[in-house]
Amino acid sequence: MTMDALIPGRREFLRQVASSAVLGAGLAGCTSPAVNNSDSARFDFLHGVASGDPLTDRVILWTRVTPRASVAEALHTVQWQVATDAAMQTLVAQGSASTSETRDYTVKVDATGLLPGHVYYYQFAVDGVRSPVGRTKTLPRADVRQVRLAVFSCSNYPAGFFNVYADAAKQNDIDVALHIGDYIYEYESTGYACGHAEALGRLSEPRELLLQLDDYRRRYAQYRSDPDLQAVHAALPFITVWDDHEFADDTWRDGAVAHQVRQHGPFSLRKQAAMTAYHEWLPIRTPDPASPEKIYRSFDFGSVLSLHMLDTRVVGRDQQLMMSSYYDAQRHFDVEKFRHDVASPRRQMMGSEQMAWLEQRVQQSGARWQVLGQQVLMARMEYPVAVALGKCNCTDYAALKKRAARDPSALGSREQEWLAAGTLPCYMDSWDGYQHEREQVLGMMQRHRKNLVVLAGDTHNAWASDLHDGQGRQTGVEFATASVSSPGMEGAYPQRDPEDVAAMLVDLIAPLYYAQTSKRGYMIITASHEQVRCDWRFVDTVMQREFVAATERSLRTLPGPGNRRIEECARG
């Protein structure tokens, strides 16, 4: 019998934590009889609780206390407890931590001395006020048979409700949640995807663009006030990495596309502010407190999988190339120079230090699967040259291919040139813009004979692609999640059936196996020694709180050099 069979299921737990009985239980030895949110209380827990970065014997526990004005300046001691039951009666660990205004009243503790593969419950208290109860789980022993991960990306508060989080919180058998970037967005309240924000009651706070530490803190506080985000954090331990919008759009090591130094000040100060708020508000175990930009780290789920969380955004990334800079005065595009530059060994995305760390971790891992939790698409998402350069749109090019298949002799010379011109990468923020380092990653997996699965987000759409190296050799697969709430490609094709759009893209992009370009959702990854399966789960709306969720597509990959490609799931 598993440990999960001995304790309440997640649905029962969520019902319990909504009741005053559970909220009032536990921590009796370190609290007064005060009741949560009473008029006399000097503190509130307005942002819920969270856990993260589980290991076999420990897990990070997080909360934030909100002091009333009369005690806002002081240093406050917060108690925490860990138990084996949701009523917080059978304690296994406890302690205290201090917080103050200098860390935005957030609390993070590393609860140690736990058992592997066990579910635990935790709670905080300060000055007689108790937090909600959270549920977490440690990493398993080596003999675990199956691991299940929920994967999220691109959660934009003004773009809609977090129904995706609400659905994930109700799942009974997820071990860990991964958030692979864009946990918040930095835009002003009139910025990206805000068209329905006022009607939904979700206008961004602060209203201005995020630049200073207090700006980022206030934005995290707004997001963490959301009940669905609180629910999923209370139900699952999280493992997170940042992408660009935790900083600024299209961030790289020393800047961002939307950061203007004359207007916004030095990017280094903005980056430091964003990193500080991220480490305060996320339940992440900072690998090196002296270097907060280094958040790449690994987690071993027994002998099933090693999860390597990468930073492809801040620590090593060179500035993105701009296709517009490859046009001459006569508006001719220099294809050869462009292809040379995107493949240059001098272009870094991860950086040499992180790359060496990854190779060491991969080489030492004895797990069946090497899983990369990272931000942007690794698959070759190259478009026909005519499409990439704006000479022809996707719809017309797809029709051209069909005409060519029926009657090649009916094509004009220009159309024949378009079909013969090959493909070009055109999304320079992804691995397509850093091809040498992509070859390094794929090469190390081949050298060490590893089974590779890459997880990605960033694009707001769902994808599944085979991964090939520069010589065309199959090296692994990539599963990419849709967004939690940010809009996808549906806006680019408002008059077309999304199924037709997806089929067109699969036809145009050679390694692409599956696309879903109009729905919000998340992935559930189920890994065993026999396979890694991806289930894409979507909600029917983010414009109202009532929603329906369903698993609409399932694909898998098998281990071994003769496999390592996407295939349909076995029936039955």
XYZ file of C-alpha atoms in Angstrom:
572
model
C 0.000 0.000 0.000
C 1.345 3.414 -0.894
C 1.537 6.321 1.490
C -1.154 8.114 -0.540
C -3.567 5.304 0.289
C -3.173 6.017 4.004
C -4.025 9.720 3.917
C -6.882 11.797 2.538
C -6.952 12.355 -1.225
C -6.289 15.801 -2.605
C -9.964 16.526 -3.234
C -10.823 15.659 0.371
C -7.881 17.749 1.554
C -9.057 20.776 -0.438
C -12.504 20.440 1.084
C -10.947 20.222 4.532
C -8.731 23.280 4.205
C -11.783 25.294 3.181
C -13.410 24.510 6.497
C -12.822 26.477 9.684
C -12.173 23.266 11.594
C -8.945 22.560 9.772
C -7.893 26.196 9.635
C -8.217 26.343 13.385
C -6.437 23.069 14.093
C -2.769 22.548 14.894
C -0.016 24.819 16.224
C -1.783 24.813 19.575
C 1.510 24.820 21.437
C 2.730 28.021 19.835
C -0.380 30.116 19.360
C -3.041 31.805 21.410
C -6.746 31.058 20.877
C -7.037 33.978 18.452
C -9.117 33.319 15.338
C -7.957 34.042 11.801
C -8.978 37.466 10.447
C -10.593 38.616 13.697
C -10.858 42.343 14.297
C -8.300 42.093 17.108
C -5.695 40.181 15.092
C -2.508 42.049 14.271
C -1.651 39.854 11.240
C -3.266 38.214 8.258
C -2.221 35.414 5.905
C -3.571 36.935 2.699
C -1.358 35.114 0.196
C -1.784 31.505 1.212
C 0.985 28.971 1.660
C 3.258 27.140 -0.731
C 5.955 24.498 -0.849
C 8.676 23.801 -3.344
C 11.973 22.258 -4.407
C 11.288 18.917 -2.676
C 14.141 16.490 -2.050
C 13.949 13.036 -0.513
C 14.315 14.391 3.030
C 13.237 18.047 2.887
C 11.088 20.663 1.229
C 10.883 24.449 1.163
C 7.823 25.885 2.949
C 6.623 29.407 2.134
C 4.120 31.956 3.311
C 3.738 35.699 3.744
C 2.388 37.450 6.800
C 0.605 40.756 6.298
C 0.967 42.896 9.418
C -1.563 45.505 10.377
C -0.186 49.037 10.266
C 0.614 49.208 13.997
C 3.196 46.393 13.770
C 4.474 46.883 10.241
C 8.013 47.953 11.159
C 8.951 45.179 13.570
C 10.817 41.902 13.174
C 8.240 39.122 13.494
C 8.704 35.502 14.530
C 6.613 32.970 12.643
C 6.144 29.375 13.778
C 5.812 26.469 11.359
C 4.865 22.826 11.754
C 4.824 19.732 9.537
C 2.477 16.813 10.168
C 1.405 13.564 8.551
C -2.277 14.504 8.712
C -4.343 17.433 7.482
C -5.645 18.095 11.001
C -2.025 18.796 12.063
C -2.201 16.361 14.990
C 0.786 14.072 14.267
C 3.755 16.421 14.058
C 7.100 15.391 12.569
C 8.911 18.746 12.346
C 8.524 22.280 13.670
C 10.446 25.462 14.181
C 10.365 29.218 13.779
C 11.621 31.847 11.353
C 11.747 35.612 11.391
C 10.602 38.080 8.771
C 10.306 41.806 8.344
C 9.786 44.553 5.826
C 13.269 43.949 4.408
C 12.087 40.641 2.890
C 8.559 41.887 2.205
C 7.279 39.837 5.173
C 7.767 36.597 3.245
C 8.854 33.455 5.083
C 10.835 30.542 3.665
C 12.071 27.585 5.670
C 13.748 24.353 4.644
C 11.880 21.653 6.546
C 14.312 18.738 6.968
C 14.256 15.264 8.479
C 11.380 14.019 6.312
C 10.925 10.613 4.704
C 11.155 10.018 0.929
C 8.002 9.681 -1.140
C 5.709 10.817 1.679
C 2.843 13.294 1.726
C 2.999 15.881 4.494
C 0.894 18.818 5.675
C 2.190 22.112 6.999
C 0.955 25.297 8.621
C 2.304 28.620 9.892
C 1.269 30.797 12.836
C 2.140 34.260 14.099
C 0.796 36.034 17.162
C -2.151 33.666 17.485
C -3.153 33.784 13.818
C -2.903 30.574 11.817
C -2.364 30.153 8.105
C -4.251 27.755 5.861
C -2.893 24.213 5.803
C -0.747 23.182 2.851
C -0.034 19.773 1.386
C 3.352 18.746 0.014
C 5.325 15.662 -0.968
C 8.981 14.644 -0.850
C 10.866 13.084 -3.739
C 10.662 9.290 -3.938
C 13.143 6.521 -3.312
C 15.001 4.836 -6.173
C 12.394 2.084 -6.510
C 9.520 4.390 -7.504
C 7.568 3.051 -10.499
C 5.862 6.188 -11.810
C 6.170 9.970 -11.586
C 3.488 12.517 -12.540
C 4.211 16.188 -13.154
C 1.873 19.099 -13.918
C 3.531 21.682 -16.176
C 2.463 25.354 -16.368
C 3.615 28.451 -18.231
C 2.508 32.002 -19.012
C 0.024 32.934 -16.282
C -1.152 36.463 -17.067
C -3.449 37.916 -14.394
C -5.328 40.520 -16.495
C -5.810 38.113 -19.431
C -8.305 35.912 -17.584
C -9.058 33.733 -14.593
C -6.605 31.065 -13.476
C -9.007 28.200 -14.195
C -6.068 26.062 -15.289
C -4.654 26.246 -11.767
C -8.071 25.471 -10.305
C -8.309 22.286 -12.369
C -4.793 21.159 -11.494
C -5.449 21.656 -7.782
C -8.243 19.070 -7.998
C -6.081 16.323 -9.489
C -5.456 13.490 -7.049
C -2.230 11.952 -8.298
C 0.221 14.701 -9.266
C 3.589 14.476 -7.500
C 5.028 17.905 -8.346
C 4.027 21.010 -10.301
C 6.530 22.671 -12.615
C 6.207 26.321 -13.573
C 8.606 26.951 -16.429
C 8.303 30.685 -16.725
C 6.201 33.830 -16.979
C 4.724 33.307 -13.536
C 3.916 37.033 -13.595
C 3.883 39.703 -16.321
C 5.603 43.048 -15.947
C 3.394 45.242 -18.152
C 1.492 48.328 -17.068
C -2.265 47.964 -16.564
C -2.916 49.199 -20.109
C -0.367 46.802 -21.595
C -0.477 43.358 -23.160
C -3.661 41.229 -22.957
C -5.579 43.690 -20.778
C -8.648 44.123 -22.985
C -11.004 42.338 -20.582
C -9.160 43.098 -17.345
C -11.482 45.822 -16.050
C -14.619 43.783 -16.736
C -13.063 40.785 -14.993
C -11.898 42.849 -12.025
C -8.284 41.968 -12.833
C -6.536 45.252 -13.605
C -2.824 44.946 -12.919
C -1.372 46.448 -9.749
C 0.654 48.534 -9.650
C -0.752 50.267 -12.715
C 2.709 51.249 -13.957
C 5.398 49.199 -15.705
C 7.436 47.185 -13.198
C 10.870 48.742 -12.668
C 11.651 48.934 -8.934
C 11.707 46.274 -6.239
C 8.461 47.502 -4.702
C 6.786 47.301 -8.136
C 7.652 43.625 -8.552
C 6.678 42.848 -4.967
C 3.254 44.414 -5.422
C 2.664 42.477 -8.636
C 3.577 39.158 -6.964
C 1.258 40.063 -4.086
C -1.591 40.610 -6.527
C -1.014 37.299 -8.289
C -0.670 35.421 -5.008
C -3.982 36.858 -3.827
C -5.730 34.830 -6.542
C -7.705 31.953 -4.955
C -6.923 29.460 -7.715
C -3.193 30.118 -7.565
C -3.374 29.769 -3.784
C -5.254 26.471 -4.163
C -2.719 24.846 -6.466
C 0.188 26.015 -4.296
C -1.527 24.599 -1.214
C -2.095 21.267 -2.959
C 1.248 20.658 -4.721
C 4.936 21.347 -4.234
C 6.273 23.585 -7.019
C 9.573 23.558 -8.897
C 10.011 26.815 -10.806
C 12.282 28.710 -13.170
C 11.839 32.190 -14.555
C 11.415 33.292 -18.157
C 11.438 36.841 -19.504
C 8.278 38.394 -18.051
C 9.452 37.961 -14.484
C 11.894 40.657 -15.674
C 10.902 42.311 -18.979
C 9.833 41.186 -22.430
C 12.581 39.280 -24.291
C 15.112 39.611 -21.499
C 18.708 38.591 -22.134
C 21.771 38.745 -19.896
C 22.295 42.522 -20.024
C 19.037 43.937 -21.299
C 15.580 43.407 -22.767
C 13.903 44.395 -25.996
C 11.463 46.712 -24.207
C 13.949 48.194 -21.722
C 15.122 51.675 -22.676
C 18.034 52.759 -20.493
C 17.350 56.491 -20.902
C 13.751 56.037 -19.837
C 13.938 53.098 -17.429
C 17.439 53.369 -15.952
C 20.207 50.729 -15.858
C 18.911 47.262 -16.667
C 21.175 45.771 -13.990
C 19.118 47.499 -11.285
C 15.844 46.310 -12.758
C 17.174 42.755 -13.078
C 18.343 42.766 -9.465
C 14.942 44.012 -8.284
C 13.135 41.317 -10.261
C 15.424 38.552 -8.977
C 15.036 39.689 -5.376
C 11.240 39.646 -5.579
C 11.275 36.259 -7.321
C 13.353 34.647 -4.587
C 11.141 36.245 -1.922
C 7.806 35.177 -3.389
C 8.537 31.739 -4.886
C 9.199 28.575 -2.840
C 12.599 28.059 -4.455
C 15.723 26.803 -2.684
C 18.325 29.267 -3.903
C 21.328 27.160 -5.004
C 23.850 29.951 -4.344
C 22.636 32.915 -2.256
C 25.708 34.882 -3.327
C 24.682 34.465 -6.976
C 20.863 34.698 -7.123
C 20.935 34.630 -10.928
C 22.042 30.963 -10.801
C 18.797 29.049 -10.421
C 19.607 25.984 -12.532
C 19.318 22.846 -10.402
C 18.415 19.132 -10.613
C 15.889 16.810 -8.961
C 16.095 13.011 -9.070
C 12.809 11.100 -9.031
C 14.307 7.746 -8.151
C 15.479 5.702 -11.116
C 12.649 6.986 -13.350
C 13.775 10.496 -14.247
C 16.261 13.223 -13.519
C 14.732 16.677 -13.905
C 17.182 19.424 -14.836
C 15.715 22.907 -14.470
C 17.606 25.233 -16.805
C 17.904 28.993 -17.109
C 17.869 29.865 -20.795
C 16.970 33.481 -20.069
C 19.227 35.433 -17.707
C 22.450 33.817 -16.570
C 24.127 33.242 -19.956
C 21.956 34.440 -22.842
C 23.407 36.742 -25.495
C 21.181 39.344 -27.089
C 18.681 38.027 -29.623
C 19.437 38.486 -33.316
C 17.052 40.682 -35.307
C 16.080 39.462 -38.765
C 15.526 43.077 -39.822
C 19.265 43.746 -39.572
C 19.986 41.292 -42.429
C 18.307 43.421 -45.101
C 20.462 45.681 -47.243
C 19.512 49.083 -48.626
C 17.720 47.442 -51.549
C 15.674 45.294 -49.126
C 17.485 42.094 -50.066
C 17.798 39.599 -47.231
C 21.254 38.033 -46.723
C 20.196 34.426 -46.168
C 23.704 32.983 -45.942
C 24.953 35.498 -43.379
C 21.820 35.003 -41.314
C 22.207 31.221 -41.301
C 25.887 31.597 -40.418
C 25.184 33.911 -37.490
C 22.388 31.885 -35.884
C 24.719 28.867 -35.879
C 27.774 30.752 -34.584
C 29.681 29.027 -31.737
C 30.045 32.450 -30.118
C 26.310 32.716 -29.438
C 25.366 31.553 -25.946
C 21.975 30.824 -24.464
C 22.849 28.854 -21.325
C 26.480 29.877 -20.988
C 29.526 27.646 -20.623
C 29.263 27.236 -16.838
C 25.666 26.033 -16.931
C 26.400 23.817 -19.936
C 29.263 22.111 -18.067
C 27.040 21.659 -15.029
C 24.318 20.058 -17.170
C 26.718 17.622 -18.799
C 28.043 16.545 -15.418
C 24.520 16.010 -14.080
C 23.449 14.074 -17.175
C 26.558 11.910 -17.150
C 26.138 11.044 -13.460
C 22.414 10.313 -13.676
C 21.313 6.695 -13.660
C 17.667 7.528 -14.332
C 15.824 6.165 -17.353
C 14.846 9.662 -18.555
C 16.653 12.988 -18.698
C 13.981 15.704 -18.571
C 14.840 19.350 -19.213
C 12.486 21.820 -17.548
C 13.133 25.056 -19.394
C 11.484 28.018 -20.988
C 11.552 28.237 -24.774
C 11.060 25.869 -27.714
C 14.081 23.706 -28.515
C 12.582 22.032 -31.588
C 13.397 23.386 -35.038
C 10.382 25.574 -35.744
C 11.608 26.739 -39.149
C 9.249 28.167 -41.750
C 9.591 28.157 -45.549
C 11.854 31.014 -46.624
C 9.027 32.767 -48.474
C 6.926 32.756 -45.300
C 9.798 33.747 -42.990
C 10.612 36.746 -45.194
C 7.011 37.855 -45.618
C 6.743 37.096 -49.329
C 3.894 34.663 -48.721
C 1.701 33.927 -45.718
C 1.240 30.498 -44.156
C -2.224 30.013 -45.620
C -1.155 30.767 -49.190
C 1.993 28.666 -48.887
C -0.003 25.687 -47.632
C -2.336 26.074 -50.616
C 0.701 26.308 -52.898
C 2.026 23.000 -51.611
C -1.283 21.338 -52.313
C -1.354 22.717 -55.856
C 2.191 21.543 -56.426
C 1.257 18.040 -55.312
C -1.660 17.950 -57.747
C 0.017 19.517 -60.790
C 3.638 20.754 -60.524
C 3.575 22.001 -64.105
C 0.920 24.595 -63.223
C 3.286 26.546 -60.963
C 4.962 29.770 -62.015
C 8.703 30.337 -61.732
C 8.377 32.409 -58.553
C 6.241 29.730 -56.901
C 8.779 27.072 -57.871
C 11.522 29.190 -56.324
C 9.538 29.481 -53.116
C 9.104 25.711 -52.864
C 12.811 25.095 -53.551
C 14.169 27.742 -51.170
C 14.201 25.637 -47.985
C 13.409 26.972 -44.525
C 14.588 29.627 -42.093
C 14.255 30.058 -38.334
C 12.308 33.202 -37.537
C 11.682 33.151 -33.767
C 15.054 34.339 -32.535
C 14.107 34.237 -28.842
C 13.930 30.413 -28.932
C 16.692 27.825 -29.374
C 16.416 28.443 -33.136
C 18.382 31.633 -32.504
C 21.123 29.801 -30.553
C 21.740 26.726 -32.654
C 25.295 25.874 -31.552
C 24.268 25.443 -27.920
C 21.267 23.381 -29.009
C 23.710 21.064 -30.789
C 25.760 20.857 -27.604
C 22.750 19.771 -25.559
C 21.608 17.208 -28.124
C 25.174 16.005 -28.561
C 25.708 15.343 -24.867
C 22.530 13.253 -24.749
C 23.814 11.151 -27.653
C 27.308 10.758 -26.190
C 25.930 9.531 -22.890
C 23.175 7.466 -24.545
C 20.376 9.181 -22.694
C 16.640 9.299 -23.320
C 15.741 12.984 -23.660
C 12.436 14.760 -23.023
C 12.356 18.558 -23.212
C 9.555 20.565 -21.603
C 8.850 24.082 -22.877
C 6.383 26.940 -22.553
C 6.676 30.589 -23.635
C 4.561 30.560 -26.829
C 1.082 30.288 -25.184
C 0.293 27.350 -27.510
C 0.659 23.583 -27.184
C 3.187 21.714 -29.335
C 4.831 18.317 -29.658
C 7.907 17.914 -31.815
C 10.652 15.434 -32.539
C 14.143 16.693 -31.773
C 16.802 16.204 -34.450
C 20.416 17.342 -34.398
C 22.088 19.170 -37.263
C 22.698 15.893 -39.086
C 19.059 14.938 -38.870
C 19.524 12.266 -36.191
C 16.603 11.652 -33.847
C 17.697 12.617 -30.313
C 14.539 13.017 -28.243
C 11.177 14.760 -28.042
C 9.773 18.064 -26.884
C 6.404 18.603 -25.208
C 5.337 22.255 -24.941
C 2.469 23.521 -22.827
C -0.232 26.033 -23.642
C -0.551 29.071 -21.401
C -2.465 29.387 -18.147
C -4.203 32.530 -19.413
C -2.152 34.460 -22.006
C -3.762 34.504 -25.468
C -2.405 32.216 -28.168
C -2.394 32.234 -31.954
C -6.174 32.418 -32.232
C -5.866 36.170 -32.610
C -3.732 35.767 -35.739
C -6.389 33.650 -37.492
C -9.711 34.923 -36.110
C -11.779 33.679 -39.074
C -10.269 30.197 -39.337
C -11.082 26.947 -37.587
C -8.258 26.384 -35.064
C -8.047 22.744 -36.131
C -7.282 23.887 -39.683
C -4.613 26.288 -38.390
C -2.958 23.526 -36.382
C -3.006 21.131 -39.341
C -1.472 23.816 -41.557
C 1.396 24.391 -39.112
C 2.089 20.668 -38.734
C 2.268 20.465 -42.517
C 4.630 23.445 -42.832
C 7.039 22.673 -39.964
C 8.803 19.359 -40.510
C 9.565 18.197 -36.914
C 6.171 19.339 -35.597
C 3.835 16.456 -34.737
C 1.013 18.198 -32.864
C -0.247 21.745 -32.341
C -3.116 23.340 -30.425
C -3.160 27.086 -31.005
C -6.359 28.417 -29.433
C -6.881 26.999 -25.930
C -5.495 27.597 -22.461
C -4.245 24.644 -20.478
C -1.402 22.651 -18.987
C 0.383 19.337 -19.398
C 0.414 16.254 -17.205
C 3.619 14.275 -17.729
C 3.518 10.642 -16.610
C 6.922 8.950 -16.593
C 7.751 5.305 -15.962
C 10.597 3.052 -17.015
C 8.509 2.019 -20.018
C 7.448 5.427 -21.429
C 6.889 9.135 -20.926
C 3.340 10.155 -21.700
C 2.078 13.715 -22.127
C -1.578 14.573 -21.647
C -2.622 18.071 -22.737
C -5.469 19.291 -20.574
C -7.452 22.393 -21.609
C -10.160 24.587 -20.098
C -13.011 25.890 -22.231
C -12.745 29.474 -20.967
C -10.731 31.880 -18.828
C -13.305 34.652 -19.177
C -15.540 33.350 -16.376
C -14.973 31.284 -13.275
C -17.319 28.488 -14.323
C -15.425 26.244 -16.720
C -15.102 22.732 -18.086
C -11.707 21.024 -18.332
C -10.805 17.998 -20.416
C -7.785 16.042 -21.616
C -7.874 16.488 -25.392
C -4.614 14.930 -26.637
C -2.189 12.298 -25.411
C 1.164 11.337 -26.921
C 4.154 9.390 -25.682
C 7.769 8.464 -26.294
C 9.621 5.225 -25.603
C 13.217 4.738 -24.410
C 16.109 3.339 -26.390
C 18.059 4.328 -29.512
C 15.439 2.825 -31.816
C 12.716 4.957 -30.265
C 13.023 8.418 -28.639
C 10.397 9.884 -30.940
C 6.793 10.952 -30.594
C 4.161 8.329 -31.133
C 0.509 7.770 -30.407
C -0.398 6.300 -27.034
C -1.249 2.623 -26.989
C -4.988 1.998 -26.826
C -6.631 0.050 -24.084
